[in-house]
C-alpha positions as semicolon CSV with decimal commas, in nm:
position;residue;x (nm);y (nm);z (nm)
1;X;-12,167;10,668;10,576
2;X;-12,141;10,309;10,516
3;X;-11,997;10,366;10,166
4;X;-11,756;10,564;10,296
5;X;-11,609;10,271;10,549
6;X;-11,631;10,065;10,266
7;X;-11,393;10,290;10,028
8;X;-11,176;10,407;10,327
9;X;-11,111;9,988;10,385
10;X;-11,038;9,933;10,031
11;X;-10,794;10,211;10,022
12;X;-10,618;10,076;10,346
13;X;-10,601;9,736;10,209
14;X;-10,494;9,858;9,888
15;X;-10,176;10,068;10,058
16;X;-10,121;9,771;10,277
17;X;-10,084;9,520;9,970
18;X;-9,890;9,751;9,800
19;X;-9,621;9,817;10,057
20;X;-9,608;9,417;10,148
21;X;-9,503;9,385;9,773
22;X;-9,262;9,639;9,788
23;X;-9,086;9,511;10,086
24;X;-9,100;9,130;9,921
25;X;-8,931;9,298;9,602
26;X;-8,615;9,077;9,509
27;X;-8,283;9,255;9,639
28;X;-8,101;9,374;9,324
29;X;-7,740;9,430;9,297
30;X;-7,588;9,770;9,396
31;X;-7,531;10,030;9,098
32;X;-7,217;10,213;9,100
33;X;-7,308;10,494;9,302
34;X;-7,442;10,295;9,597
35;X;-7,151;10,076;9,581
36;X;-6,906;10,379;9,576
37;X;-7,133;10,520;9,862
38;X;-7,052;10,187;10,033
39;X;-6,684;10,192;10,011
40;X;-6,656;10,548;10,097
41;X;-6,859;10,501;10,455
42;X;-6,622;10,223;10,520
43;X;-6,307;10,406;10,417
44;X;-6,423;10,683;10,646
45;X;-6,485;10,448;10,944
46;X;-6,182;10,287;10,905
47;X;-5,947;10,642;10,971
48;X;-6,125;10,971;10,945
49;X;-5,781;11,156;10,953
50;X;-5,707;10,920;10,667
51;X;-6,008;10,961;10,484
52;X;-6,024;11,382;10,531
53;X;-5,644;11,378;10,388
54;X;-5,738;11,179;10,081
55;X;-6,029;11,323;10,011
56;X;-6,042;11,688;10,135
57;X;-6,299;11,896;10,262
58;X;-6,556;11,748;10,041
59;X;-6,509;11,435;10,189
60;X;-6,784;11,198;10,119
61;X;-6,873;11,353;9,787
62;X;-6,541;11,368;9,656
63;X;-6,475;11,003;9,754
64;X;-6,807;10,880;9,569
65;X;-6,716;11,054;9,274
66;X;-6,356;10,944;9,270
67;X;-6,429;10,575;9,343
68;X;-6,739;10,540;9,099
69;X;-6,544;10,411;8,837
70;X;-6,363;10,153;9,032
71;X;-6,717;10,071;9,180
72;X;-6,846;9,966;8,836
73;X;-6,570;9,709;8,768
74;X;-6,618;9,559;9,140
75;X;-6,969;9,557;9,083
76;X;-6,858;9,370;8,717
77;X;-6,645;9,137;8,874
78;X;-6,874;9,029;9,143
79;X;-7,169;8,960;8,896
80;X;-6,909;8,764;8,664
81;X;-6,817;8,553;8,974
82;X;-7,170;8,481;9,080
83;X;-7,266;8,385;8,736
84;X;-6,983;8,131;8,723
85;X;-7,083;7,994;9,065
86;X;-7,467;7,990;8,960
87;X;-7,361;7,751;8,651
88;X;-7,594;7,652;8,396
89;X;-7,762;7,288;8,531
90;X;-8,075;7,298;8,742
91;X;-7,907;7,163;9,031
92;X;-7,637;7,413;9,069
93;X;-7,841;7,673;9,036
94;X;-8,083;7,550;9,319
95;X;-7,772;7,522;9,510
96;X;-7,703;7,882;9,432
97;X;-8,025;7,990;9,505
98;X;-8,033;7,799;9,861
99;X;-7,710;7,940;9,959
100;X;-7,755;8,307;9,857
101;X;-8,127;8,370;9,900
102;X;-8,248;8,560;10,222
103;X;-8,436;8,408;10,516
104;X;-8,751;8,558;10,315
105;X;-8,710;8,309;10,052
106;X;-8,732;8,563;9,789
107;X;-8,593;8,525;9,417
108;X;-8,300;8,747;9,570
109;X;-7,985;8,524;9,544
110;X;-7,800;8,667;9,251
111;X;-7,840;9,034;9,424
112;X;-7,703;8,900;9,756
113;X;-7,418;8,708;9,604
114;X;-7,329;9,037;9,407
115;X;-7,384;9,243;9,739
116;X;-7,169;9,002;9,884
117;X;-6,877;9,018;9,664
118;X;-6,874;9,399;9,669
119;X;-6,865;9,393;10,040
120;X;-6,566;9,128;10,060
121;X;-6,398;9,342;9,812
122;X;-6,469;9,666;10,026
123;X;-6,339;9,481;10,336
124;X;-5,996;9,455;10,115
125;X;-5,995;9,813;10,038
126;X;-6,039;9,906;10,404
127;X;-5,750;9,719;10,537
128;X;-5,549;9,838;10,249
129;X;-5,648;10,194;10,362
130;X;-5,577;10,154;10,740
131;X;-5,244;10,011;10,639
132;X;-5,137;10,276;10,395
133;X;-5,256;10,538;10,692
134;X;-5,043;10,360;10,927
135;X;-4,707;10,354;10,712
136;X;-4,779;10,706;10,631
137;X;-4,790;10,794;10,985
138;X;-4,478;10,597;11,053
139;X;-4,320;10,790;10,735
140;X;-4,402;11,117;10,823
141;X;-4,265;11,079;11,194
142;X;-4,297;11,300;11,485
143;X;-4,012;11,528;11,465
144;X;-4,052;11,879;11,258
145;X;-3,728;11,742;11,073
146;X;-3,934;11,434;10,957
147;X;-4,239;11,615;10,908
148;X;-4,025;11,872;10,641
149;X;-3,914;11,584;10,455
150;X;-4,229;11,435;10,458
151;X;-4,370;11,711;10,278
152;X;-4,082;11,757;10,065
153;X;-4,114;11,391;9,939
154;X;-4,498;11,410;9,892
155;X;-4,516;11,797;9,790
156;X;-4,783;12,047;9,938
157;X;-4,924;12,362;9,762
158;X;-4,851;12,592;10,046
159;X;-4,806;12,876;9,822
160;X;-5,151;12,909;9,719
161;X;-5,371;13,032;10,017
162;X;-5,617;12,770;9,951
163;X;-5,424;12,492;9,942
164;X;-5,583;12,263;10,199
165;X;-5,927;12,283;10,036
166;X;-5,765;12,184;9,705
167;X;-5,697;11,808;9,628
168;X;-5,337;11,756;9,586
169;X;-5,234;12,027;9,870
170;X;-5,192;11,778;10,153
171;X;-4,865;11,548;10,161
172;X;-5,038;11,303;10,418
173;X;-5,328;11,272;10,158
174;X;-5,072;11,224;9,867
175;X;-4,878;10,992;10,047
176;X;-5,175;10,762;10,155
177;X;-5,333;10,758;9,779
178;X;-5,035;10,666;9,628
179;X;-5,009;10,360;9,858
180;X;-5,344;10,234;9,786
181;X;-5,393;10,379;9,470
182;X;-5,702;10,614;9,502
183;X;-5,786;10,840;9,270
184;X;-5,884;11,133;9,527
185;X;-5,563;11,321;9,481
186;X;-5,422;11,278;9,144
């Protein structure tokens, strides 16, 4: 019985040690999929109607697929900016570490810097997306004539019975995509 208690205590201690080490693991920079997912969540939160119009019925997954390549370049740009900020001297590296590390004091300064750069880029994307949705709503107007002119300009695939489920079958989505350069409906 005493051996069982000792073995159980040892297992519990090792589990606690493993979980605390995992929690203290330095933050790494986001990968393309994580960054694209973060952008897509940001865009969906900015305007649900515009998001659905651009990315269609597949919504979040279509967005992640479309934005993954762009996310890679955003991460690379943020990492390059952080490398320049970090510098080469001990003094500049210490200042960088002090500015970007978490409150836990871990070695996560570079990951935090890159994540911050990605978040800043996504804030800009969200703003561009919101503005494009507003512009397209204004351009579409409220009258049947203005809607017809809008669809004529941006096109629809109403001849196809599944037009609303296909990328490119939505004039509003095409309008928003054209204004922000998103790859959802090209």
